[in-house]
Coordinates of C-alpha atoms in Angstrom, one line a residue:
Chain Q
X1 CA 82.1 -84.1 93.6
X2 CA 85.7 -83.4 92.1
X3 CA 86.0 -84.0 88.2
X4 CA 88.2 -86.7 89.5
X5 CA 85.3 -88.6 91.3
X6 CA 83.0 -88.3 88.5
X7 CA 85.5 -89.6 85.9
X8 CA 85.7 -92.9 88.4
X9 CA 81.7 -93.1 88.9
X10 CA 81.4 -92.6 84.5
X11 CA 83.8 -95.9 84.5
X12 CA 81.7 -97.9 86.8
X13 CA 78.7 -97.3 85.1
X14 CA 80.4 -97.8 81.9
X15 CA 81.8 -101.1 82.8
X16 CA 78.1 -101.9 84.2
X17 CA 76.5 -100.8 80.9
X18 CA 79.2 -103.4 79.2
X19 CA 78.4 -106.4 81.4
X20 CA 74.9 -105.5 80.5
X21 CA 75.6 -106.2 77.6
X22 CA 75.5 -102.6 75.7
X23 CA 76.7 -102.0 72.2
X24 CA 80.8 -101.0 73.7
X25 CA 80.5 -98.1 71.4
X26 CA 77.0 -96.7 72.3
X27 CA 77.8 -97.3 76.5
X28 CA 81.1 -95.1 75.4
X29 CA 79.3 -92.3 74.0
X30 CA 76.7 -92.8 76.6
X31 CA 79.2 -92.4 79.5
X32 CA 81.5 -89.8 77.8
X33 CA 78.5 -87.8 76.7
X34 CA 76.8 -87.5 79.8
X35 CA 80.4 -87.3 81.9
X36 CA 81.2 -84.3 80.1
X37 CA 77.6 -82.8 80.6
X38 CA 77.8 -83.1 84.2
X39 CA 81.7 -81.8 84.6
X40 CA 81.3 -78.7 81.2
X41 CA 77.2 -78.2 81.4
X42 CA 74.9 -79.3 78.5
X43 CA 75.8 -76.8 76.2
X44 CA 79.7 -78.0 75.6
X45 CA 78.3 -81.4 75.8
X46 CA 76.0 -80.9 72.7
X47 CA 78.9 -79.2 70.8
X48 CA 81.1 -82.4 71.5
X49 CA 78.5 -84.8 70.3
X50 CA 77.8 -82.7 67.6
X51 CA 81.5 -82.6 66.3
X52 CA 83.2 -85.4 67.3
X53 CA 81.2 -88.2 64.5
X54 CA 82.0 -85.7 61.1
X55 CA 85.3 -85.1 62.8
X56 CA 86.3 -88.5 63.2
X57 CA 85.1 -90.0 60.3
X58 CA 86.6 -87.7 58.0
X59 CA 90.0 -87.9 58.8
X60 CA 92.0 -89.2 56.6
X61 CA 94.6 -91.0 58.5
X62 CA 91.7 -93.3 59.1
X63 CA 91.0 -94.5 55.6
X64 CA 93.8 -97.1 56.0
X65 CA 90.9 -99.2 58.6
X66 CA 88.4 -99.9 55.7
X67 CA 91.3 -100.7 53.1
X68 CA 93.0 -103.0 55.6
X69 CA 89.7 -104.6 56.6
X70 CA 89.0 -105.0 52.6
X71 CA 92.4 -106.3 52.1
X72 CA 91.9 -109.5 54.6
X73 CA 88.8 -110.4 53.5
X74 CA 89.8 -110.1 49.5
X75 CA 93.1 -112.5 50.6
X76 CA 90.6 -114.7 52.3
X77 CA 88.8 -115.7 49.2
X78 CA 92.6 -115.4 46.9
X79 CA 93.5 -118.4 48.8
X80 CA 97.1 -117.3 49.0
X81 CA 97.0 -118.9 52.2
X82 CA 96.0 -122.5 51.6
X83 CA 99.0 -122.3 48.5
X84 CA 101.1 -121.0 51.8
X85 CA 100.5 -124.2 54.3
X86 CA 100.6 -126.1 50.9
X87 CA 104.1 -125.0 50.3
X88 CA 105.2 -124.9 53.9
X89 CA 104.3 -128.4 54.3
X90 CA 105.6 -129.8 51.8
X91 CA 109.7 -127.9 53.0
X92 CA 108.8 -128.9 56.7
X93 CA 105.9 -131.4 56.7
X94 CA 108.1 -134.3 57.2
X95 CA 109.5 -133.6 60.5
X96 CA 108.1 -134.5 63.6
X97 CA 105.7 -131.9 64.6
X98 CA 106.4 -130.8 60.8
X99 CA 102.0 -130.0 59.9
X100 CA 102.2 -127.3 63.2
X101 CA 105.3 -126.0 62.7
X102 CA 104.2 -125.1 59.0
X103 CA 101.2 -123.8 60.4
X104 CA 103.2 -121.0 62.3
X105 CA 105.5 -120.5 59.1
X106 CA 102.3 -119.6 56.3
X107 CA 100.8 -117.7 59.2
X108 CA 103.9 -115.9 59.8
X109 CA 103.8 -115.0 55.9
X110 CA 100.4 -115.0 55.6
X111 CA 100.7 -112.5 58.9
X112 CA 103.4 -110.0 56.2
X113 CA 100.0 -109.5 53.9
X114 CA 97.5 -109.1 56.1
X115 CA 96.8 -107.2 59.3
X116 CA 93.8 -109.0 60.7
X117 CA 93.7 -112.2 61.9
X118 CA 89.9 -114.0 61.0
X119 CA 91.6 -114.5 57.6
X120 CA 94.5 -116.7 58.2
X121 CA 92.2 -118.7 61.4
X122 CA 89.7 -119.7 58.8
X123 CA 92.1 -120.7 56.0
X124 CA 93.9 -122.8 58.9
X125 CA 91.1 -124.2 59.9
X126 CA 90.3 -124.8 56.0
X127 CA 94.1 -126.1 54.8
X128 CA 96.0 -127.2 57.8
X129 CA 93.7 -128.2 60.0
X130 CA 92.1 -131.2 57.6
X131 CA 96.1 -132.2 56.9
X132 CA 97.2 -132.7 60.8
X133 CA 94.0 -134.4 61.2
X134 CA 94.8 -137.3 58.8
X135 CA 98.5 -137.5 60.4
X136 CA 97.0 -138.3 63.3
X137 CA 97.7 -134.8 64.9
X138 CA 96.3 -134.5 68.5
X139 CA 93.7 -132.1 67.7
X140 CA 94.4 -129.6 70.6
X141 CA 98.0 -129.3 69.4
X142 CA 97.0 -128.6 65.6
X143 CA 93.6 -126.0 67.3
X144 CA 96.5 -124.6 69.5
X145 CA 99.1 -124.0 66.6
X146 CA 96.3 -122.3 64.2
X147 CA 94.4 -119.9 66.5
X148 CA 97.8 -118.5 68.2
X149 CA 99.7 -118.3 64.8
X150 CA 96.7 -116.8 63.4
X151 CA 97.1 -114.1 66.1
X152 CA 100.4 -113.4 64.5
X153 CA 98.5 -110.9 61.6
X154 CA 98.5 -108.1 64.7
X155 CA 102.1 -108.2 65.6
X156 CA 104.1 -108.7 61.7
X157 CA 103.4 -105.6 59.8
X158 CA 100.8 -104.5 58.2
X159 CA 98.8 -104.6 61.5
X160 CA 95.4 -103.1 62.5
X161 CA 96.3 -103.3 66.2
X162 CA 99.0 -100.7 65.4
X163 CA 97.0 -98.7 63.2
X164 CA 94.7 -98.3 66.0
X165 CA 97.3 -97.8 68.7
X166 CA 98.9 -95.3 66.6
X167 CA 95.7 -93.4 65.9
X168 CA 95.0 -93.4 69.2
X169 CA 98.2 -92.3 70.7
X170 CA 99.7 -90.5 67.5
X171 CA 102.6 -92.3 67.4
X172 CA 104.1 -93.0 63.6
X173 CA 102.2 -96.1 62.6
X174 CA 105.0 -96.7 59.7
X175 CA 107.6 -96.8 62.9
X176 CA 105.4 -99.1 65.0
X177 CA 105.1 -101.4 61.9
X178 CA 109.0 -101.9 61.4
X179 CA 108.9 -102.2 65.2
X180 CA 106.6 -105.3 64.9
X181 CA 109.2 -107.2 62.4
X182 CA 111.8 -108.7 64.8
X183 CA 109.1 -109.2 67.4
X184 CA 107.5 -111.1 64.6
X185 CA 110.3 -113.4 63.9
X186 CA 111.0 -113.9 67.9
X187 CA 107.7 -115.5 69.0
X188 CA 107.1 -117.4 65.1
X189 CA 110.1 -119.3 66.7
X190 CA 109.0 -119.3 70.0
X191 CA 105.5 -120.8 68.6
X192 CA 108.0 -123.5 66.6
X193 CA 110.2 -124.5 69.6
X194 CA 107.1 -124.7 71.5
X195 CA 106.0 -127.6 69.1
X196 CA 109.6 -129.3 69.3
X197 CA 108.8 -129.3 73.1
X198 CA 105.5 -130.5 72.9
X199 CA 106.7 -133.2 70.4
X200 CA 110.0 -134.1 72.5
X201 CA 107.4 -134.9 75.2
X202 CA 104.4 -137.1 73.4
X203 CA 106.1 -138.0 70.1
X204 CA 102.2 -139.3 69.5
X205 CA 100.8 -135.6 69.5
X206 CA 102.6 -134.9 66.4
X207 CA 103.7 -137.3 64.0
X208 CA 105.8 -137.0 60.7
X209 CA 104.3 -135.8 57.3
X210 CA 104.5 -137.2 54.1
X211 CA 108.5 -137.1 52.6
X212 CA 108.4 -134.6 49.7
X213 CA 110.9 -134.7 47.0
X214 CA 113.0 -131.2 46.1
X215 CA 111.6 -131.2 42.8
X216 CA 108.2 -130.7 44.6
X217 CA 109.4 -128.7 47.5
X218 CA 111.1 -125.9 44.8
X219 CA 107.5 -126.6 42.4
X220 CA 105.5 -125.2 45.2
X221 CA 107.2 -122.3 45.8
X222 CA 105.6 -121.3 42.7
X223 CA 102.5 -120.7 44.4
X224 CA 103.2 -118.5 46.8
X225 CA 104.8 -115.6 44.4
X226 CA 102.0 -113.2 45.4
X227 CA 102.6 -113.2 48.8
X228 CA 106.4 -112.4 48.1
X229 CA 105.3 -109.8 45.9
X230 CA 102.8 -108.4 48.3
X231 CA 105.2 -108.4 51.0
X232 CA 107.8 -106.4 49.3
X233 CA 105.2 -103.9 47.8
X234 CA 103.3 -103.2 50.9
X235 CA 106.7 -103.2 53.6
X236 CA 108.9 -102.0 51.0
X237 CA 106.5 -98.7 49.9
X238 CA 106.1 -97.8 53.4
X239 CA 110.0 -98.5 54.4
X240 CA 111.4 -96.8 51.3
X241 CA 108.7 -94.2 51.8
X242 CA 107.1 -94.0 49.0
X243 CA 103.7 -93.9 50.1
X244 CA 102.4 -93.9 53.6
X245 CA 101.2 -96.1 56.2
X246 CA 97.8 -95.3 55.7
X247 CA 97.8 -95.6 51.6
X248 CA 99.5 -98.4 51.8
X249 CA 96.1 -100.6 53.0
X250 CA 94.3 -99.4 49.8
X251 CA 97.5 -100.3 47.4
X252 CA 97.7 -103.4 49.6
X253 CA 94.0 -104.0 49.0
X254 CA 94.2 -103.4 44.9
X255 CA 97.4 -105.5 45.1
X256 CA 95.3 -108.3 46.0
X257 CA 92.5 -107.5 43.8
X258 CA 94.9 -107.8 41.2
X259 CA 96.7 -111.5 42.6
X260 CA 93.3 -112.9 42.9
X261 CA 92.3 -111.7 39.6
X262 CA 95.6 -113.4 37.5
X263 CA 95.0 -116.4 39.4
X264 CA 91.4 -116.6 38.1
X265 CA 89.9 -117.1 41.7
X266 CA 88.1 -113.7 41.0
X267 CA 84.7 -113.9 41.1
X268 CA 81.8 -111.3 41.4
X269 CA 80.4 -113.2 44.5
X270 CA 83.9 -113.0 46.0
X271 CA 84.6 -109.3 45.8
X272 CA 80.9 -108.1 46.5
X273 CA 81.4 -110.8 49.7
X274 CA 84.4 -109.1 50.6
X275 CA 83.2 -105.1 50.1
X276 CA 80.0 -106.3 51.7
X277 CA 81.6 -107.5 54.6
X278 CA 84.4 -104.9 54.9
X279 CA 81.2 -101.6 55.2
X280 CA 79.5 -103.6 58.1
X281 CA 82.8 -104.1 59.8
X282 CA 84.0 -101.1 59.3
X283 CA 81.2 -99.4 60.5
X284 CA 81.1 -101.2 63.8
X285 CA 85.1 -100.7 64.2
X286 CA 83.5 -96.7 63.7
X287 CA 81.1 -96.5 66.3
X288 CA 83.7 -98.1 68.5
X289 CA 86.1 -95.2 67.5
X290 CA 83.3 -92.5 68.0
X291 CA 82.4 -94.1 71.1
X292 CA 85.9 -94.0 72.1
X293 CA 86.3 -90.1 71.2
X294 CA 83.5 -89.0 73.2
X295 CA 84.4 -90.8 76.0
X296 CA 88.0 -89.5 76.1
X297 CA 86.5 -86.0 75.9
X298 CA 85.5 -86.7 79.1
X299 CA 88.6 -88.3 80.7
X300 CA 90.3 -85.5 79.8
X301 CA 88.1 -82.8 81.5
X302 CA 87.9 -85.5 84.7
X303 CA 91.6 -85.7 84.8
X304 CA 91.3 -88.9 85.9
X305 CA 94.4 -90.3 83.9
X306 CA 96.7 -87.8 85.0
X307 CA 95.7 -88.0 88.9
X308 CA 96.1 -91.9 88.0
X309 CA 99.5 -91.4 86.8
X310 CA 100.0 -89.4 89.8
X311 CA 99.5 -91.1 91.9
X312 CA 100.8 -94.6 90.5
X313 CA 103.6 -93.3 89.6
X314 CA 105.0 -92.0 93.2
X315 CA 103.6 -95.4 94.8
X316 CA 107.0 -96.1 96.5
X317 CA 107.2 -99.1 94.1
X318 CA 110.1 -99.2 91.1
X319 CA 108.2 -99.4 87.2
X320 CA 108.7 -102.6 86.5
X321 CA 106.6 -103.4 89.2
X322 CA 103.5 -101.3 88.0
X323 CA 104.5 -102.2 84.2
X324 CA 104.1 -105.7 85.6
X325 CA 100.8 -104.5 87.0
X326 CA 99.6 -103.4 83.6
X327 CA 100.1 -106.4 82.2
X328 CA 98.0 -108.4 84.5
X329 CA 95.4 -106.2 83.9
X330 CA 95.4 -106.1 80.3
X331 CA 95.8 -110.4 80.7
X332 CA 92.5 -110.4 83.1
X333 CA 90.6 -107.9 80.5
X334 CA 91.9 -109.8 77.5
X335 CA 90.4 -113.0 79.2
X336 CA 86.4 -111.4 79.7
X337 CA 86.3 -109.0 77.5
X338 CA 86.7 -108.2 73.8
X339 CA 90.4 -107.0 74.0
X340 CA 90.1 -104.7 70.8
X341 CA 87.7 -102.9 72.3
X342 CA 89.3 -103.1 75.7
X343 CA 92.2 -101.3 74.1
X344 CA 90.4 -98.8 72.7
X345 CA 88.6 -98.0 75.7
X346 CA 92.0 -98.0 78.5
X347 CA 94.4 -96.5 76.3
X348 CA 92.9 -92.9 76.8
X349 CA 94.1 -93.9 80.9
X350 CA 96.7 -96.0 80.6
X351 CA 98.9 -94.6 78.0
X352 CA 99.8 -91.3 79.9
X353 CA 101.4 -93.7 82.9
X354 CA 103.2 -95.3 80.4
X355 CA 104.8 -91.9 79.5
X356 CA 105.1 -90.5 83.1
X357 CA 106.9 -94.0 83.6
X358 CA 109.9 -93.5 81.0
X359 CA 108.7 -96.2 78.9
X360 CA 109.2 -95.9 75.0
X361 CA 105.8 -95.2 73.2
X362 CA 106.3 -97.7 70.1
X363 CA 107.6 -100.1 72.1
X364 CA 104.5 -100.1 74.5
X365 CA 102.7 -100.4 70.9
X366 CA 104.0 -103.4 70.6
X367 CA 103.4 -105.0 73.9
X368 CA 99.8 -103.9 73.9
X369 CA 99.8 -105.9 70.5
X370 CA 101.3 -108.7 72.0
X371 CA 98.7 -108.9 74.9
X372 CA 95.6 -108.2 72.2
X373 CA 97.5 -111.9 70.7
X374 CA 97.0 -113.4 74.4
X375 CA 93.7 -111.5 74.5
X376 CA 92.1 -113.0 71.5
X377 CA 92.3 -116.4 72.7
X378 CA 92.1 -116.7 76.2
X379 CA 88.8 -118.0 77.9
X380 CA 86.4 -117.0 78.5
X381 CA 86.2 -114.1 75.9
X382 CA 88.6 -114.8 72.7
X383 CA 87.3 -113.7 69.2
X384 CA 89.9 -115.6 67.6
X385 CA 89.0 -119.0 69.6
X386 CA 85.6 -118.5 69.1
X387 CA 86.1 -117.8 64.9
X388 CA 88.3 -121.2 64.9
X389 CA 85.9 -122.9 66.9
X390 CA 83.3 -121.9 64.5
X391 CA 85.2 -122.7 61.1
X392 CA 86.8 -125.9 62.2
X393 CA 82.9 -126.8 64.1
X394 CA 84.8 -128.4 66.5
X395 CA 83.8 -127.5 70.7
X396 CA 85.4 -124.5 72.2
X397 CA 86.8 -125.8 74.9
X398 CA 89.4 -127.6 73.1
X399 CA 90.5 -124.6 71.3
X400 CA 91.0 -123.5 74.8
X401 CA 93.2 -126.4 76.1
X402 CA 95.1 -126.4 73.0
X403 CA 96.3 -122.5 73.3
X404 CA 97.6 -123.0 76.7
X405 CA 101.2 -123.7 75.4
X406 CA 101.4 -121.6 72.8
X407 CA 100.8 -118.8 75.2
X408 CA 103.6 -119.5 77.4
X409 CA 105.6 -118.4 74.2
X410 CA 103.6 -115.4 74.4
X411 CA 104.5 -114.9 77.4
X412 CA 108.4 -115.6 77.2
X413 CA 107.9 -113.2 74.0
X414 CA 106.8 -110.6 76.3
X415 CA 109.9 -111.4 78.7
X416 CA 111.9 -111.1 76.3
X417 CA 111.2 -107.6 75.0
X418 CA 110.9 -106.2 78.3
X419 CA 114.9 -107.1 79.0
X420 CA 115.7 -106.2 75.8
X421 CA 114.0 -103.8 74.1
X422 CA 116.3 -103.3 71.5
X423 CA 114.8 -105.9 69.5
X424 CA 111.5 -104.0 69.2
X425 CA 113.5 -100.2 68.6
X426 CA 116.4 -101.9 66.6
X427 CA 114.4 -101.1 63.3
X428 CA 112.1 -98.6 63.8
X429 CA 115.4 -96.4 64.8
X430 CA 117.1 -97.1 61.3
X431 CA 113.7 -95.9 59.4
X432 CA 114.7 -92.7 56.7
Chain I
X1 CA 59.5 -102.5 59.8
X2 CA 60.3 -103.9 56.9
X3 CA 60.9 -100.8 55.2
X4 CA 63.6 -100.1 57.9
X5 CA 65.6 -103.2 56.5
X6 CA 65.0 -102.6 53.2
X7 CA 66.2 -99.2 53.7
X8 CA 69.5 -100.2 55.8
X9 CA 70.4 -102.6 53.4
X10 CA 70.4 -100.2 50.6
X11 CA 72.4 -97.6 52.1
X12 CA 74.7 -100.4 53.2
X13 CA 75.3 -100.8 49.6
X14 CA 75.4 -97.8 48.8
X15 CA 78.6 -97.7 51.6
X16 CA 80.1 -100.6 49.7
X17 CA 80.2 -98.7 46.5
X18 CA 81.8 -95.9 47.8
X19 CA 84.5 -98.4 49.3
X20 CA 85.8 -99.2 46.3
X21 CA 85.9 -96.0 44.6
X22 CA 87.9 -94.8 47.9
X23 CA 90.4 -97.8 47.2
X24 CA 90.7 -96.7 43.2
X25 CA 91.2 -93.0 44.4
X26 CA 93.9 -93.7 46.7
X27 CA 95.9 -95.7 44.6
X28 CA 95.5 -93.5 41.6
X29 CA 96.9 -90.9 43.7
X30 CA 99.8 -93.5 44.8
X31 CA 100.6 -94.2 41.0
X32 CA 100.0 -90.7 39.7
X33 CA 102.6 -89.3 42.5
X34 CA 105.4 -92.5 42.0
X35 CA 105.3 -92.2 38.3
X36 CA 104.4 -89.1 36.7
X37 CA 105.3 -87.0 40.3
X38 CA 101.8 -85.8 39.9
X39 CA 99.3 -86.6 42.4
X40 CA 95.5 -86.2 42.2
X41 CA 94.8 -82.9 43.5
X42 CA 92.6 -83.1 46.4
X43 CA 92.8 -86.9 46.6
X44 CA 92.9 -86.6 50.9
X45 CA 90.0 -84.5 51.4
X46 CA 88.0 -86.5 48.6
X47 CA 89.0 -89.5 50.7
X48 CA 88.1 -88.2 53.7
X49 CA 84.2 -87.1 52.2
X50 CA 84.0 -90.5 51.0
X51 CA 84.9 -91.7 54.5
X52 CA 81.8 -90.0 55.8
X53 CA 79.4 -91.9 52.9
X54 CA 81.3 -95.1 53.7
X55 CA 80.7 -95.1 57.5
X56 CA 77.7 -93.5 58.3
X57 CA 75.1 -95.1 55.8
X58 CA 76.1 -98.6 57.0
X59 CA 75.5 -98.1 61.3
X60 CA 71.9 -99.3 60.6
X61 CA 73.4 -102.3 58.6
X62 CA 75.3 -103.4 60.9
X63 CA 73.4 -103.1 64.1
X64 CA 70.0 -105.2 61.9
X65 CA 72.3 -108.1 61.2
X66 CA 74.0 -108.0 65.1
X67 CA 77.6 -107.2 64.0
X68 CA 78.0 -104.2 66.6
X69 CA 80.2 -105.7 68.9
X70 CA 79.0 -106.3 72.5
X71 CA 79.7 -108.2 75.8
X72 CA 78.0 -111.2 75.4
X73 CA 79.4 -113.1 78.7
X74 CA 77.1 -112.3 81.1
X75 CA 74.2 -111.7 79.8
X76 CA 74.2 -115.2 77.7
X77 CA 74.0 -116.5 80.8
X78 CA 70.8 -115.4 81.7
X79 CA 67.0 -117.0 80.7
X80 CA 66.1 -115.7 76.8
X81 CA 62.9 -113.5 78.7
X82 CA 65.4 -112.2 80.8
X83 CA 68.5 -111.4 78.2
X84 CA 65.2 -109.6 76.1
X85 CA 64.4 -107.7 79.2
X86 CA 67.8 -106.6 79.6
X87 CA 68.6 -105.8 75.6
X88 CA 65.3 -103.6 75.3
X89 CA 67.2 -101.7 78.0
X90 CA 70.4 -101.0 76.9
X91 CA 68.7 -100.4 73.6
X92 CA 66.8 -98.0 74.7
X93 CA 69.8 -96.4 76.7
X94 CA 72.0 -96.6 72.8
X95 CA 68.5 -95.0 71.4
X96 CA 68.7 -92.5 73.6
X97 CA 72.1 -91.7 73.3
X98 CA 72.2 -91.4 69.1
X99 CA 68.7 -89.4 69.3
X100 CA 70.3 -87.2 70.9
X101 CA 74.0 -87.2 68.6
X102 CA 71.5 -87.1 65.6
X103 CA 69.9 -84.6 66.9
X104 CA 72.9 -81.9 67.6
X105 CA 74.2 -83.2 64.1
X106 CA 71.3 -81.7 62.1
X107 CA 71.7 -78.3 64.0
X108 CA 75.2 -78.5 63.5
X109 CA 74.9 -79.4 59.6
X110 CA 72.5 -76.6 59.6
X111 CA 75.3 -74.1 60.4
X112 CA 78.0 -75.6 57.8
X113 CA 79.0 -73.5 55.0
X114 CA 82.5 -74.4 54.9
X115 CA 84.8 -75.9 51.8
X116 CA 87.4 -78.1 51.9
X117 CA 90.6 -76.4 51.5
X118 CA 91.7 -77.0 47.8
X119 CA 89.3 -78.4 45.7
X120 CA 86.3 -75.9 47.5
X121 CA 84.0 -78.9 47.6
X122 CA 81.1 -78.0 50.3
X123 CA 81.2 -79.8 53.2
X124 CA 77.1 -79.0 54.4
X125 CA 75.7 -82.1 51.4
X126 CA 78.2 -84.7 53.4
X127 CA 76.8 -83.6 56.9
X128 CA 73.5 -84.6 55.6
X129 CA 74.8 -87.7 54.5
X130 CA 75.8 -87.8 58.2
X131 CA 73.3 -86.9 59.7
X132 CA 70.7 -89.2 57.0
X133 CA 72.9 -92.3 58.2
X134 CA 72.0 -91.7 61.8
X135 CA 68.6 -91.3 61.4
X136 CA 67.9 -94.2 59.9
X137 CA 70.8 -95.9 63.0
X138 CA 68.4 -94.7 65.2
X139 CA 65.5 -96.3 63.7
X140 CA 67.2 -99.2 63.5
X141 CA 68.0 -99.4 66.9
X142 CA 63.7 -98.8 67.7
X143 CA 63.5 -101.7 65.4
X144 CA 65.6 -103.4 67.5
X145 CA 64.1 -102.2 70.7
X146 CA 60.3 -102.9 69.3
X147 CA 61.4 -106.4 68.6
X148 CA 63.1 -107.0 72.0
X149 CA 60.3 -105.7 73.9
X150 CA 58.1 -108.2 71.8
X151 CA 60.7 -111.0 72.5
X152 CA 60.1 -110.2 76.6
X153 CA 56.1 -110.0 76.4
X154 CA 56.0 -113.6 74.6
X155 CA 55.6 -116.3 77.5

């Protein structure tokens, strides 16, 4: 058997193991090890598994992973998300659909200080959802707006998906962060337009909220200063070169501790819970990453990604068609797999192809992130939809129905950045 | 069984402690560099070593709490017993994988004589933290295998 065929067989076995319910990290490590041993011999394969765990974990850029998770957990307990919603709802709540728009806006700001979506979704389930229910919002619209806005955390920097993509593809995480800014604003606007369109067709879906005075509006801003401060601290620090994106995680986590303490919301229990949750999540992510690195070694010696890139790029179709096929593939993966793991799994194969097709790697990072956002909310497997259904104690099916109009918005955003890549690349190009 | 649960929780707490130290170290490094133009010597290499104590000891605990990601889409449709059988098999495969990895890292750790480049901290103790973490991780997978086999044997 040629190495390429072994690579293909390995991937088929991998998919079978995944569907059998094996831990994804373990399945990648197993297939990677066996495949490498088959092609290169057992001794070199032993060498790979002896070295990769330490080398992968003891790698400075990856300190960012636990730090960003910690920052997200701390900010969840700090209650700034609820404060943000409170303020956004006083400003635009009186519009028709305003409470849902306030969800989008507050999630967008929350996204500017967190890199993961769960804190925003759980916060909104506890603050925005009761408000929308009080004003007789259609439950599906309410749920859809919450879960889809929550995923903005991945597009608007700082963002965990950019970090993972940057590490796997050796692209600048700072540039990826900056690339996410304008698409993040664009997608937030598209979500708001979606809500406007829904209320035009069905005014009953989202009645106007309470009127508030200008005084109340301005007064509500005073609780949102930690967000502004953290945002300026993190992005300003990265953009200005004061610290690296790697260090930004620790700075953000520390800032979150300070702000929570200043607001007198920090208890030992909350701090412990955040630390415990972060330690577990980090272990989970690193089992995935080490597995992916072992698998990547195998794929590299199988030369399968190379062959695939060559074959696909020589197809008598324009690159746009191949790109469309890749997008379709990720939408499918996002439906049936945990999309984060699926991305870690597929990047080693897809990324070389993207480079051969001549697409910008930073731009593709943004595209992948938009697809991750979709994958997190599409049935039957949508992690963020699960989180919302759990936090709000609503049927999962209601959440999945609610996201449909917002998925259209994400697709529109994807089409826009395909035709106007400068939206993505404009800011990174101005970086010092 | 109980011992492994307690041990894994204990190691989880260890990694929790290291997490706070890591955060403080990086923040102090950035501040010292920004304010006094004097970064903490060797902060990045210390961070790398701390990562080892953060990640590996937490693996077992994460496993026993059921936090490692997997695809549940198809498995969740099976009967309780079929699921237990399948889980036993995939966990056994995972056990085999990590026993090999643990065994090889033990051999690797025996030969480690390197030190970090700036502070000259020996790498060896951290390699042993890794192997210890992986060993307890293997034990925790074994516990899960036993649990699932028991579940599968039950009527």
